[in-house]
Coordinates of C-alpha atoms in Angstrom, one line a residue:
Chain A
M8 CA 61.5 -59.5 -67.4
K9 CA 63.0 -62.0 -65.0
H10 CA 59.9 -62.9 -63.2
T11 CA 57.8 -63.5 -66.2
G12 CA 59.4 -66.8 -67.0
K13 CA 59.0 -68.0 -63.5
K14 CA 55.4 -67.0 -63.4
R15 CA 54.7 -69.0 -66.6
E16 CA 56.4 -72.1 -65.3
V17 CA 54.4 -72.1 -62.2
R18 CA 51.1 -71.2 -63.8
S19 CA 51.0 -73.3 -66.9
P20 CA 50.7 -76.8 -65.3
K21 CA 48.1 -75.4 -62.9
K22 CA 46.1 -74.0 -65.8
K23 CA 45.6 -77.5 -67.2
K24 CA 44.2 -78.9 -64.0
T25 CA 41.9 -76.1 -63.0
G26 CA 38.8 -75.4 -64.9
M27 CA 37.4 -72.1 -66.0
L28 CA 35.0 -71.9 -63.0
E29 CA 37.8 -72.6 -60.6
R30 CA 39.9 -69.9 -62.1
I31 CA 37.0 -67.4 -61.9
R32 CA 36.6 -68.3 -58.2
Q33 CA 40.3 -67.8 -57.6
N34 CA 40.3 -64.4 -59.1
K35 CA 37.3 -63.0 -57.2
L36 CA 39.3 -60.0 -56.1
A37 CA 40.1 -59.1 -59.7
Y38 CA 36.5 -59.1 -60.7
C39 CA 35.6 -56.9 -57.7
L40 CA 38.4 -54.5 -58.7
I41 CA 37.2 -54.1 -62.3
A42 CA 33.5 -54.1 -61.5
P43 CA 33.2 -50.3 -61.0
A44 CA 35.0 -49.7 -64.3
I45 CA 32.8 -52.2 -66.1
I46 CA 29.6 -50.6 -64.8
A47 CA 30.8 -47.1 -65.8
M48 CA 31.7 -48.4 -69.3
I49 CA 28.4 -50.2 -69.8
V50 CA 26.4 -47.2 -68.7
I51 CA 28.3 -44.4 -70.4
H52 CA 29.9 -46.2 -73.3
F53 CA 28.1 -49.3 -74.3
I54 CA 24.4 -48.2 -73.9
P55 CA 25.0 -44.9 -75.7
I56 CA 26.9 -46.5 -78.6
V57 CA 24.1 -49.0 -79.1
S58 CA 21.5 -46.3 -79.0
G59 CA 23.6 -44.1 -81.3
I60 CA 23.7 -46.9 -83.8
I61 CA 19.9 -47.4 -83.5
M62 CA 19.3 -43.7 -83.9
S63 CA 21.1 -43.8 -87.3
F64 CA 18.1 -45.9 -88.5
L65 CA 15.5 -43.5 -87.2
K66 CA 14.0 -40.4 -88.6
L67 CA 15.2 -38.2 -85.8
N68 CA 14.9 -34.4 -86.0
Q69 CA 13.6 -31.6 -83.9
F70 CA 10.0 -32.8 -84.3
T71 CA 10.5 -36.5 -83.5
L72 CA 13.1 -35.9 -80.8
K73 CA 10.5 -35.2 -78.1
K74 CA 9.2 -38.7 -78.3
F75 CA 12.4 -40.3 -79.5
L76 CA 11.3 -43.7 -78.4
K77 CA 8.5 -43.6 -81.0
A78 CA 10.6 -42.0 -83.8
P79 CA 9.8 -43.7 -87.2
F80 CA 12.2 -46.4 -88.4
I81 CA 13.4 -45.5 -91.9
G82 CA 16.1 -48.2 -92.5
L83 CA 19.1 -47.0 -94.4
D84 CA 17.7 -43.6 -95.5
N85 CA 20.0 -41.7 -93.3
Y86 CA 23.0 -43.5 -94.7
E87 CA 21.7 -42.8 -98.2
A88 CA 21.4 -39.1 -97.4
V89 CA 25.0 -39.0 -96.0
L90 CA 26.7 -41.1 -98.6
F91 CA 24.8 -41.4 -101.9
D92 CA 22.1 -38.7 -102.3
A93 CA 23.8 -36.5 -104.8
N94 CA 21.5 -33.6 -104.3
S95 CA 21.5 -33.4 -100.5
T96 CA 23.5 -30.7 -98.8
I97 CA 24.3 -33.1 -96.1
R98 CA 26.2 -35.3 -98.5
S99 CA 28.3 -32.6 -100.1
G100 CA 29.0 -31.1 -96.7
F101 CA 30.0 -34.6 -95.4
F102 CA 32.3 -35.2 -98.3
D103 CA 34.0 -31.8 -98.0
A104 CA 34.5 -32.6 -94.3
L105 CA 35.8 -36.1 -95.2
R106 CA 38.3 -34.7 -97.7
N107 CA 39.5 -32.0 -95.2
T108 CA 39.8 -34.4 -92.4
A109 CA 41.9 -36.8 -94.5
I110 CA 44.2 -34.0 -95.6
F111 CA 44.4 -32.5 -92.1
G112 CA 45.0 -35.9 -90.5
L113 CA 47.6 -37.0 -92.9
I114 CA 49.6 -33.7 -92.8
C115 CA 49.3 -33.5 -89.0
S116 CA 50.4 -37.1 -88.5
I117 CA 53.5 -36.7 -90.7
L118 CA 54.5 -33.3 -89.3
V119 CA 53.8 -34.0 -85.7
I120 CA 55.7 -37.3 -85.7
S121 CA 58.7 -35.9 -87.6
I122 CA 59.0 -32.6 -85.7
A123 CA 58.5 -34.5 -82.4
M124 CA 61.2 -37.0 -83.4
L125 CA 63.6 -34.2 -84.4
L126 CA 63.1 -32.4 -81.1
A127 CA 63.4 -35.6 -79.1
V128 CA 66.7 -36.4 -80.7
L129 CA 68.0 -32.9 -80.2
L130 CA 66.8 -32.9 -76.5
N131 CA 68.4 -36.3 -75.9
R132 CA 71.9 -34.7 -76.0
K133 CA 73.6 -33.4 -72.9
F134 CA 73.6 -29.6 -72.9
R135 CA 73.3 -26.8 -70.5
F136 CA 69.8 -25.6 -70.8
R137 CA 68.2 -29.0 -71.5
G138 CA 65.7 -28.9 -68.7
I139 CA 64.6 -25.4 -69.5
A140 CA 64.3 -26.2 -73.2
R141 CA 62.2 -29.3 -72.5
T142 CA 59.9 -27.4 -70.1
L143 CA 59.4 -24.5 -72.5
L144 CA 58.8 -27.0 -75.4
M145 CA 56.2 -28.7 -73.3
T146 CA 54.2 -25.6 -72.5
P147 CA 51.8 -25.6 -75.5
W148 CA 50.5 -29.0 -74.5
V149 CA 49.2 -27.6 -71.2
V150 CA 47.2 -24.8 -72.9
P151 CA 43.6 -26.1 -73.1
S152 CA 42.7 -26.8 -76.7
F153 CA 39.7 -24.5 -76.8
V154 CA 42.0 -21.7 -75.6
V155 CA 44.4 -22.7 -78.4
G156 CA 41.6 -22.3 -80.9
M157 CA 40.6 -18.9 -79.5
L158 CA 44.2 -17.7 -79.4
W159 CA 45.2 -18.8 -82.9
G160 CA 41.8 -17.6 -84.3
F161 CA 42.8 -14.2 -82.9
M162 CA 46.4 -14.4 -84.3
W163 CA 45.2 -15.4 -87.8
Q164 CA 42.9 -12.4 -88.1
Q165 CA 43.6 -10.4 -91.3
D166 CA 45.2 -7.6 -89.3
G167 CA 46.4 -10.0 -86.6
I168 CA 49.9 -10.6 -85.3
I169 CA 50.8 -13.3 -87.9
N170 CA 50.0 -11.1 -90.9
R171 CA 51.8 -8.3 -89.2
I172 CA 54.9 -10.4 -88.9
L173 CA 54.6 -12.0 -92.3
V174 CA 53.7 -8.9 -94.3
D175 CA 54.8 -5.8 -92.4
I176 CA 58.1 -7.2 -91.1
L177 CA 59.2 -10.0 -93.4
H178 CA 57.4 -8.7 -96.5
L179 CA 56.6 -12.3 -97.6
F180 CA 53.2 -11.3 -99.2
P181 CA 52.3 -8.2 -101.1
N182 CA 48.9 -8.0 -99.4
K183 CA 47.7 -9.4 -96.1
P184 CA 46.2 -12.8 -96.9
F185 CA 43.0 -14.0 -95.3
W186 CA 43.8 -17.1 -93.3
L187 CA 40.3 -17.9 -92.0
T188 CA 38.5 -18.2 -95.3
G189 CA 39.2 -20.0 -98.5
P190 CA 41.7 -22.9 -99.0
A191 CA 44.2 -21.2 -96.6
V192 CA 42.0 -22.3 -93.7
M193 CA 43.8 -25.7 -93.8
V194 CA 47.1 -24.0 -92.9
A195 CA 45.3 -22.1 -90.2
I196 CA 44.0 -25.2 -88.5
I197 CA 47.0 -27.5 -89.1
I198 CA 49.6 -25.2 -87.5
P199 CA 47.9 -24.8 -84.1
T200 CA 47.1 -28.5 -84.0
I201 CA 50.8 -29.3 -84.6
W202 CA 51.8 -26.6 -82.1
R203 CA 49.7 -28.3 -79.4
Q204 CA 50.3 -31.9 -80.3
V205 CA 54.1 -32.0 -80.8
P206 CA 55.1 -31.6 -77.1
F207 CA 53.4 -34.7 -75.9
V208 CA 54.6 -36.9 -78.7
M209 CA 58.1 -35.4 -78.2
L210 CA 57.9 -36.3 -74.5
M211 CA 57.0 -39.9 -75.2
L212 CA 59.6 -40.3 -77.9
L213 CA 62.2 -38.7 -75.6
A214 CA 61.3 -41.3 -72.9
G215 CA 61.7 -44.0 -75.5
L216 CA 65.1 -42.7 -76.6
Q217 CA 66.4 -42.6 -73.0
Q218 CA 65.7 -46.3 -72.7
I219 CA 68.0 -47.2 -75.5
P220 CA 71.3 -48.3 -74.1
E221 CA 74.3 -46.2 -75.0
E222 CA 76.2 -49.3 -76.0
Y223 CA 74.1 -49.8 -79.1
Y224 CA 75.3 -46.5 -80.5
E225 CA 78.9 -47.2 -79.6
A226 CA 78.6 -50.5 -81.4
A227 CA 77.1 -48.8 -84.4
K228 CA 80.0 -46.3 -84.3
I229 CA 82.6 -49.0 -84.3
D230 CA 80.9 -50.6 -87.3
G231 CA 81.4 -47.2 -89.0
A232 CA 77.9 -46.0 -89.0
N233 CA 77.4 -42.2 -89.2
A234 CA 74.7 -40.4 -87.3
W235 CA 72.0 -40.9 -89.9
R236 CA 72.7 -44.6 -90.3
S237 CA 72.7 -45.2 -86.6
F238 CA 69.4 -43.3 -86.4
C239 CA 67.9 -45.5 -89.0
N240 CA 69.3 -48.8 -87.9
V241 CA 69.4 -48.3 -84.1
T242 CA 67.0 -45.6 -83.0
L243 CA 64.0 -46.2 -85.3
P244 CA 63.7 -49.9 -84.9
L245 CA 64.0 -49.6 -81.1
L246 CA 61.4 -46.8 -81.0
R247 CA 58.9 -48.8 -83.0
S248 CA 56.6 -49.7 -80.1
V249 CA 56.5 -46.1 -78.8
L250 CA 56.0 -44.8 -82.3
S251 CA 53.2 -47.2 -83.1
I252 CA 51.3 -46.1 -80.0
Q253 CA 51.7 -42.4 -80.9
I254 CA 50.6 -43.1 -84.5
L255 CA 47.5 -44.8 -83.3
N256 CA 46.8 -42.0 -80.9
G257 CA 47.3 -39.5 -83.7
I258 CA 44.9 -41.3 -86.1
I259 CA 42.2 -41.2 -83.5
S260 CA 42.8 -37.7 -82.2
Y261 CA 43.0 -36.1 -85.7
V262 CA 39.9 -37.8 -87.1
Y263 CA 38.0 -36.8 -84.0
S264 CA 39.5 -33.4 -83.7
F265 CA 37.0 -30.8 -82.7
N266 CA 38.0 -28.2 -80.1
I267 CA 40.5 -26.1 -81.9
V268 CA 38.5 -25.7 -85.1
S269 CA 35.2 -25.1 -83.4
M270 CA 36.7 -22.3 -81.2
M271 CA 38.8 -20.8 -83.9
F272 CA 36.0 -19.6 -86.2
G273 CA 33.9 -17.1 -84.4
H274 CA 34.9 -18.9 -81.2
G275 CA 32.5 -21.7 -81.3
A276 CA 29.7 -19.9 -83.1
G277 CA 31.1 -19.9 -86.6
F278 CA 31.4 -22.3 -89.5
P279 CA 34.9 -22.9 -90.7
G280 CA 33.6 -23.0 -94.3
K281 CA 33.9 -25.8 -96.8
Y282 CA 37.7 -25.7 -96.8
G283 CA 38.1 -26.1 -93.1
D284 CA 35.1 -28.1 -92.0
L285 CA 36.2 -31.3 -90.3
L286 CA 34.1 -34.4 -89.7
M287 CA 33.4 -33.6 -86.1
T288 CA 32.4 -30.0 -86.7
N289 CA 30.3 -31.1 -89.6
I290 CA 28.4 -33.7 -87.6
N291 CA 28.1 -31.4 -84.6
R292 CA 26.5 -28.7 -86.8
N293 CA 24.2 -31.2 -88.5
S294 CA 23.0 -32.6 -85.2
F295 CA 22.8 -29.6 -83.0
Q296 CA 22.3 -26.6 -85.3
I297 CA 20.0 -27.9 -88.0
W298 CA 18.6 -30.7 -85.8
Q299 CA 19.2 -33.6 -88.2
F300 CA 20.1 -36.1 -85.5
G301 CA 19.4 -39.2 -87.6
T302 CA 21.8 -38.3 -90.4
G303 CA 24.2 -37.0 -87.7
A304 CA 24.2 -40.4 -86.1
A305 CA 24.6 -42.2 -89.5
A306 CA 27.5 -40.0 -90.3
T307 CA 29.1 -40.8 -87.0
V308 CA 28.7 -44.5 -87.6
V309 CA 30.3 -44.1 -91.0
V310 CA 33.3 -42.2 -89.5
M311 CA 33.6 -44.8 -86.8
V312 CA 33.8 -47.6 -89.4
C313 CA 36.5 -45.6 -91.3
V314 CA 38.5 -45.3 -88.1
M315 CA 38.2 -49.0 -87.4
G316 CA 39.4 -49.7 -90.9
L317 CA 42.4 -47.4 -90.2
V318 CA 43.1 -49.0 -86.9
A319 CA 42.9 -52.5 -88.6
I320 CA 45.6 -51.3 -91.1
W321 CA 47.6 -49.9 -88.2
Y322 CA 47.4 -53.2 -86.4
R323 CA 48.6 -55.2 -89.4
I324 CA 51.6 -53.0 -89.7
F325 CA 52.6 -52.7 -86.0
Q326 CA 51.2 -55.9 -84.5
N327 CA 54.6 -57.3 -83.9
D328 CA 55.7 -54.3 -82.0
L329 CA 52.9 -54.4 -79.4
V330 CA 54.1 -57.5 -77.5
V331 CA 56.0 -55.9 -74.7
D332 CA 56.4 -57.8 -71.6
E333 CA 53.5 -60.2 -71.3
Chain B
M16 CA 98.1 -35.7 -89.1
R17 CA 96.2 -37.3 -86.3
V18 CA 96.0 -34.0 -84.3
Q19 CA 94.7 -32.4 -87.5
T20 CA 91.8 -34.8 -87.9
L21 CA 91.0 -34.6 -84.3
T22 CA 90.6 -30.8 -84.3
N23 CA 88.6 -31.2 -87.5
Y24 CA 86.4 -33.7 -85.8
N25 CA 86.0 -31.4 -82.8
R26 CA 85.2 -28.4 -85.0
R27 CA 82.6 -30.4 -86.8
K28 CA 81.1 -31.6 -83.6
K29 CA 81.0 -28.1 -82.3
R30 CA 79.3 -26.9 -85.4
L31 CA 76.8 -29.7 -85.3
N32 CA 76.0 -28.9 -81.7
F33 CA 75.6 -25.3 -82.5
L34 CA 73.2 -26.1 -85.3
A35 CA 71.2 -28.4 -83.0
N36 CA 70.9 -25.8 -80.4
F37 CA 69.9 -23.2 -83.0
I38 CA 67.1 -25.5 -84.3
L39 CA 65.9 -26.1 -80.8
G40 CA 66.0 -22.4 -80.0
I41 CA 63.7 -21.7 -83.0
F42 CA 61.3 -24.3 -81.9
V43 CA 61.3 -23.0 -78.3
I44 CA 60.5 -19.5 -79.6
F45 CA 57.7 -21.0 -81.8
A46 CA 56.3 -22.9 -78.7
V47 CA 56.4 -19.9 -76.4
A48 CA 55.7 -16.9 -78.5
P49 CA 51.9 -17.4 -78.9
I50 CA 51.5 -17.8 -75.1
I51 CA 53.5 -14.6 -74.6
W52 CA 51.3 -12.9 -77.2
M53 CA 48.2 -14.1 -75.3
I54 CA 49.6 -12.6 -72.1
A55 CA 50.6 -9.4 -73.8
T56 CA 47.3 -8.8 -75.5
S57 CA 45.4 -9.5 -72.3
L58 CA 47.2 -6.5 -70.9
M59 CA 46.5 -4.1 -73.8
T60 CA 43.6 -1.8 -74.4
Q61 CA 41.3 -2.5 -77.3
G62 CA 42.8 0.4 -79.2
Q63 CA 46.3 -0.9 -78.9
I64 CA 45.1 -4.3 -80.3
A65 CA 43.2 -2.8 -83.2
T66 CA 45.8 -0.2 -84.3
G67 CA 48.8 -2.5 -83.8
K68 CA 50.6 0.2 -82.0
I69 CA 51.9 -2.0 -79.3
G70 CA 52.6 0.1 -76.2
A71 CA 53.6 -1.2 -72.8
P72 CA 51.1 -3.9 -71.9
N73 CA 50.0 -2.6 -68.6
H74 CA 46.3 -2.5 -68.9
F75 CA 45.4 -4.6 -65.9
E76 CA 41.8 -3.4 -65.9
N77 CA 41.0 -6.2 -68.4
Y78 CA 41.4 -8.7 -65.7
L79 CA 39.0 -6.9 -63.4
E80 CA 36.5 -6.3 -66.2
M81 CA 36.4 -9.9 -67.3
W82 CA 35.4 -11.2 -63.9
K83 CA 32.7 -8.5 -63.6
N84 CA 31.2 -8.6 -67.1
V85 CA 30.5 -12.3 -67.2
N86 CA 30.4 -14.1 -63.9
F87 CA 33.7 -15.8 -64.7
F88 CA 34.4 -16.6 -61.2
Q89 CA 31.3 -18.9 -61.1
Y90 CA 32.5 -20.8 -64.3
F91 CA 36.0 -21.0 -62.8
K92 CA 34.7 -22.5 -59.6
N93 CA 32.5 -24.9 -61.6
S94 CA 35.4 -26.1 -63.6
I95 CA 37.5 -26.7 -60.5
I96 CA 34.7 -28.6 -58.8
V97 CA 33.9 -30.7 -61.9
C98 CA 37.5 -31.5 -62.9
G99 CA 38.6 -32.1 -59.3
S100 CA 35.8 -34.6 -58.6
T101 CA 36.3 -36.2 -62.0
T102 CA 39.9 -36.7 -61.2
I103 CA 39.2 -38.3 -57.9
V104 CA 36.4 -40.6 -59.1
A105 CA 38.1 -41.7 -62.4
L106 CA 41.5 -42.2 -60.8
T107 CA 40.1 -44.4 -58.0
I108 CA 38.1 -46.6 -60.3
A109 CA 40.9 -46.8 -62.9
T110 CA 43.5 -47.6 -60.3
L111 CA 41.5 -50.6 -59.1
A112 CA 40.9 -51.9 -62.6
G113 CA 44.4 -51.1 -63.8
Y114 CA 45.9 -53.1 -60.9
A115 CA 43.6 -56.0 -61.6
V116 CA 44.5 -56.1 -65.2
S117 CA 48.2 -55.9 -64.6
R118 CA 48.4 -58.5 -61.8
F119 CA 45.6 -61.1 -62.2
N120 CA 45.4 -63.6 -65.0
F121 CA 41.6 -63.9 -64.8
P122 CA 39.3 -65.3 -67.5
G123 CA 38.1 -62.3 -69.5
A124 CA 41.1 -60.1 -68.9
G125 CA 41.9 -60.1 -72.6
I126 CA 38.4 -59.1 -73.6
F127 CA 38.4 -56.4 -70.9
G128 CA 41.7 -54.9 -72.1
A129 CA 40.5 -54.9 -75.7
T130 CA 37.2 -53.3 -74.7
V131 CA 39.1 -50.6 -72.8
L132 CA 41.1 -49.8 -76.0
A133 CA 38.1 -50.1 -78.3
T134 CA 36.2 -47.3 -76.4
Q135 CA 38.9 -44.9 -77.5
M136 CA 37.9 -45.5 -81.1
V137 CA 34.4 -44.2 -80.7
P138 CA 34.0 -40.4 -81.3
G139 CA 32.7 -38.4 -78.3
I140 CA 30.0 -37.0 -80.5
M141 CA 28.5 -40.4 -80.8
F142 CA 27.7 -40.4 -77.1
L143 CA 26.4 -36.9 -76.9
L144 CA 22.7 -37.2 -78.0
P145 CA 22.2 -40.7 -76.6
L146 CA 23.5 -39.6 -73.2
Y147 CA 21.5 -36.5 -73.3
L148 CA 18.3 -38.4 -74.0
M149 CA 19.2 -41.0 -71.5
F150 CA 19.6 -38.4 -68.8
I151 CA 16.2 -36.9 -69.8
R152 CA 14.6 -40.4 -69.5
I153 CA 16.2 -40.9 -66.1
Q154 CA 14.8 -37.6 -64.9
E155 CA 11.4 -38.4 -66.2
T156 CA 11.1 -41.9 -64.8
L157 CA 13.3 -41.8 -61.7
G158 CA 13.2 -38.2 -60.9
I159 CA 17.0 -37.9 -60.7
R160 CA 18.3 -34.7 -62.3
L161 CA 21.5 -35.2 -64.1
I162 CA 21.5 -32.5 -66.8
N163 CA 22.8 -29.2 -65.4
T164 CA 24.1 -30.8 -62.2
Y165 CA 27.6 -31.5 -61.0
P166 CA 27.0 -35.3 -60.5
G167 CA 25.7 -35.6 -64.1
I168 CA 28.8 -34.1 -65.8
V169 CA 31.2 -35.7 -63.3
I170 CA 29.7 -39.2 -64.0
V171 CA 30.1 -38.6 -67.8
Y172 CA 33.6 -37.3 -67.6
S173 CA 34.8 -39.9 -65.2
A174 CA 33.5 -42.7 -67.4
F175 CA 35.2 -41.1 -70.4
F176 CA 38.6 -40.9 -68.9
I177 CA 38.6 -44.2 -67.1
P178 CA 39.6 -46.4 -70.1
F179 CA 42.7 -44.4 -71.0
S180 CA 43.7 -44.1 -67.3
I181 CA 43.4 -47.9 -66.9
W182 CA 45.7 -48.2 -69.9
I183 CA 48.4 -46.0 -68.5
L184 CA 48.1 -47.4 -65.0
R185 CA 48.2 -51.0 -66.2
G186 CA 51.6 -50.3 -67.8
F187 CA 52.8 -48.5 -64.7
F188 CA 51.7 -51.3 -62.3
A189 CA 53.4 -53.8 -64.6
S190 CA 56.7 -52.0 -64.2
I191 CA 56.5 -52.6 -60.4
P192 CA 58.2 -55.9 -59.5
I193 CA 55.7 -58.5 -58.4
E194 CA 58.1 -59.6 -55.6
L195 CA 57.0 -56.6 -53.6
E196 CA 53.5 -58.0 -53.1
E197 CA 54.8 -61.6 -52.6
A198 CA 57.0 -60.3 -49.8
A199 CA 54.0 -58.5 -48.2
I200 CA 51.8 -61.6 -48.5
I201 CA 54.5 -63.7 -46.8
D202 CA 54.6 -61.1 -44.1
G203 CA 50.9 -61.7 -43.5
C204 CA 49.1 -59.2 -45.7
S205 CA 46.0 -60.2 -47.7
K206 CA 46.2 -59.7 -51.4
F207 CA 44.1 -56.5 -51.2
G208 CA 46.1 -55.4 -48.1
A209 CA 49.3 -55.7 -50.0
F210 CA 47.9 -53.6 -52.8
I211 CA 46.8 -50.8 -50.5
K212 CA 49.8 -50.9 -48.1
V213 CA 52.7 -51.7 -50.4
I214 CA 51.8 -51.1 -54.1
L215 CA 49.9 -47.9 -53.8
P216 CA 52.7 -45.9 -52.1
V217 CA 55.2 -47.2 -54.7
A218 CA 52.8 -46.3 -57.5
K219 CA 52.3 -42.7 -56.2
V220 CA 54.1 -41.2 -59.1
G221 CA 52.0 -43.1 -61.7
L222 CA 48.8 -42.1 -59.9
I223 CA 49.9 -38.4 -59.8
A224 CA 50.7 -38.5 -63.5
T225 CA 47.4 -40.1 -64.4
G226 CA 45.5 -37.7 -62.2
I227 CA 47.1 -34.7 -63.9
Y228 CA 46.3 -36.2 -67.2
I229 CA 42.6 -36.7 -66.3
F230 CA 42.4 -33.2 -64.9
L231 CA 43.9 -31.7 -68.0
M232 CA 41.5 -33.6 -70.2
A233 CA 38.5 -32.7 -68.1
W234 CA 39.6 -29.0 -68.1
D235 CA 39.8 -29.2 -71.8
E236 CA 36.4 -30.8 -72.5
L237 CA 34.1 -28.7 -74.6
L238 CA 31.5 -30.7 -76.5
F239 CA 29.8 -32.2 -73.5
A240 CA 30.1 -29.1 -71.4
W241 CA 28.1 -27.2 -74.1
V242 CA 25.2 -29.7 -74.0
L243 CA 25.2 -31.0 -70.5
T244 CA 25.9 -27.8 -68.5
T245 CA 23.9 -25.0 -69.9
S246 CA 23.0 -23.2 -66.7
S247 CA 25.6 -20.9 -65.3
E248 CA 25.4 -22.6 -61.9
V249 CA 27.3 -25.6 -63.2
A250 CA 28.6 -24.6 -66.6
T251 CA 32.4 -24.9 -67.0
I252 CA 34.8 -22.4 -68.4
P253 CA 34.5 -23.3 -72.1
V254 CA 30.7 -22.6 -71.9
G255 CA 31.5 -19.3 -70.1
I256 CA 34.0 -18.2 -72.7
R257 CA 31.5 -18.9 -75.4
L258 CA 29.2 -16.4 -73.6
Y259 CA 31.8 -13.7 -73.7
V260 CA 32.0 -14.1 -77.4
G261 CA 28.2 -13.8 -77.8
N262 CA 28.0 -10.7 -75.6
Y263 CA 31.2 -9.0 -76.5
Q264 CA 32.0 -9.5 -80.1
N265 CA 35.7 -9.0 -80.7
R266 CA 36.7 -8.0 -77.2
Y267 CA 40.0 -9.8 -77.7
D268 CA 41.5 -8.1 -74.7
L269 CA 38.9 -9.7 -72.5
L270 CA 39.1 -13.0 -74.3
M271 CA 42.8 -13.2 -74.0
A272 CA 42.6 -12.4 -70.3
A273 CA 40.1 -15.2 -69.9
G274 CA 42.4 -17.5 -71.8
C275 CA 45.3 -16.6 -69.5
V276 CA 43.1 -17.2 -66.4
T277 CA 42.0 -20.5 -67.9
T278 CA 45.5 -21.7 -68.6
L279 CA 47.1 -20.6 -65.4
P280 CA 45.8 -23.3 -63.0
V281 CA 46.7 -26.1 -65.3
L282 CA 50.0 -24.6 -66.0
L283 CA 50.7 -24.3 -62.3
I284 CA 49.6 -27.9 -61.6
F285 CA 51.6 -29.2 -64.5
F286 CA 54.8 -27.4 -63.8
G287 CA 54.5 -28.0 -60.0
L288 CA 54.3 -31.7 -60.6
Q289 CA 56.2 -31.9 -63.9
K290 CA 58.8 -34.4 -62.7
Q291 CA 56.2 -36.9 -61.4
F292 CA 54.1 -36.4 -64.5
I293 CA 57.0 -37.2 -66.9
T294 CA 58.3 -40.2 -64.9
G295 CA 54.8 -41.6 -64.4
M296 CA 53.5 -41.1 -67.9
T297 CA 56.6 -42.5 -69.5
A298 CA 56.8 -45.6 -67.3
G299 CA 53.1 -46.3 -68.1
A300 CA 52.8 -45.2 -71.7
V301 CA 56.2 -46.2 -73.2
K302 CA 55.4 -49.8 -72.4
G303 CA 52.5 -49.5 -74.7

């Protein structure tokens, strides 16, 4: 940006002269502007996170919850129950959920990004029904995710519309398969998630594509690049910053995915079974159905640490793409 | 020879275009078909759904019944009030903060930005019990009721959607040339006056986009609604829909009707303001 350079020239000598206090005084307005946001984040984010971490060290269940301030401190026992106690059901449930979430997150990330990329490239041409196509492709994103879970839970029923199409019309299977029990559950939760996630990612990638100047492609063409080569050498590198944000967004939203799965199985009442239980549904059930709040909190902390690890890896890969215009 | 290759090229291009449109068409069908099926089943009788003999979907009684059986209107009203207030509160606070982060080079700006992002890495479920207990404590010690009240859920939702909104708006404000404010200040505006009078009108599109985003997220929220709004006077739609399921096992006709009614307002808002949403979101979010 043009003005950035100018700003730096003016500001940097000033910075050396003025001390920290002076700069704080100069930016009084800025602090006033962020004050409400800071208060909101301290009260609703910071305090609960700290108390959540503290809770993971307490023996907190339906009996001690009433006087939670006096709940007994049990050190790392909750973590042991979640991670190491080979006999506890909490551990086996947690590891099932961990495995499922890993598979779910990986497949969803790959498929969502690639389908969204394909659609964005296809939509980035000039054709007659482009506006209509984009609008229709966007629609699934507007359907609330708990409705998505409800709707697909209905469609995946054994005599539901999907089996009717697959078996009665296309004759792909000899018998109507069960989608909502057994290992097939993974398919049943991945497809609706993709269905709802692709539109938004597609929109962002499309916006990124439209910012790439046409000349780059012309230059690539003159150099003799075919469509695939110019995609790999022009489009992908220039989309890296958009892609990186969408990948981060994906990591967080798939690991913390809850709504679709929890509504799909008995519409919020059911248990997706050990093949479809995700980390968030598992923790939610542990905490609010069998009242093991302490282990629930410990499991949450473990998941959070895993996500931070993933984000750290993400940051190492994409850190160079994040410097935009500052 | 040349003419030959040109027609070959054109033919290939045509074929590729056809293929591209064909693939797009399949994805459009995949995107829209479930929604059409939801609308269709919401207009069928239970018998039609169970037997699979799809007649003309013209059973509008489902829509009457669903409002009558469970007091859906109340949930609908609650959702509108909660999401509307959340949008206003969160958008106001996030606009101020987003503007500050994009325009002022104040000590702590980096830490603030990083904190805003870091909040997104904490799962919602982490907050659930602590917030619930905190609200109970507040009620016991200060006598302010926050569970099962509009203010309680609006406070929680607003705070949740503020960080991401700051992030989008920051990018959006950064894309507005700084010269605009400089001109206003030369004309005699204060810094804050320039922000209100000059920048806000220019940023309208970004504000609308962020507002829609907040509204959609709040409309979609399930976990906290289940815990913080249990009484039907303030409970939002997801809580109401859950009641249906409890009371009317497998009444898919009613469930799908409820699904349609739930989707309709967000669909209308979104498509009514689609253009602003797309321009605003992309200006803010593409920048990263």
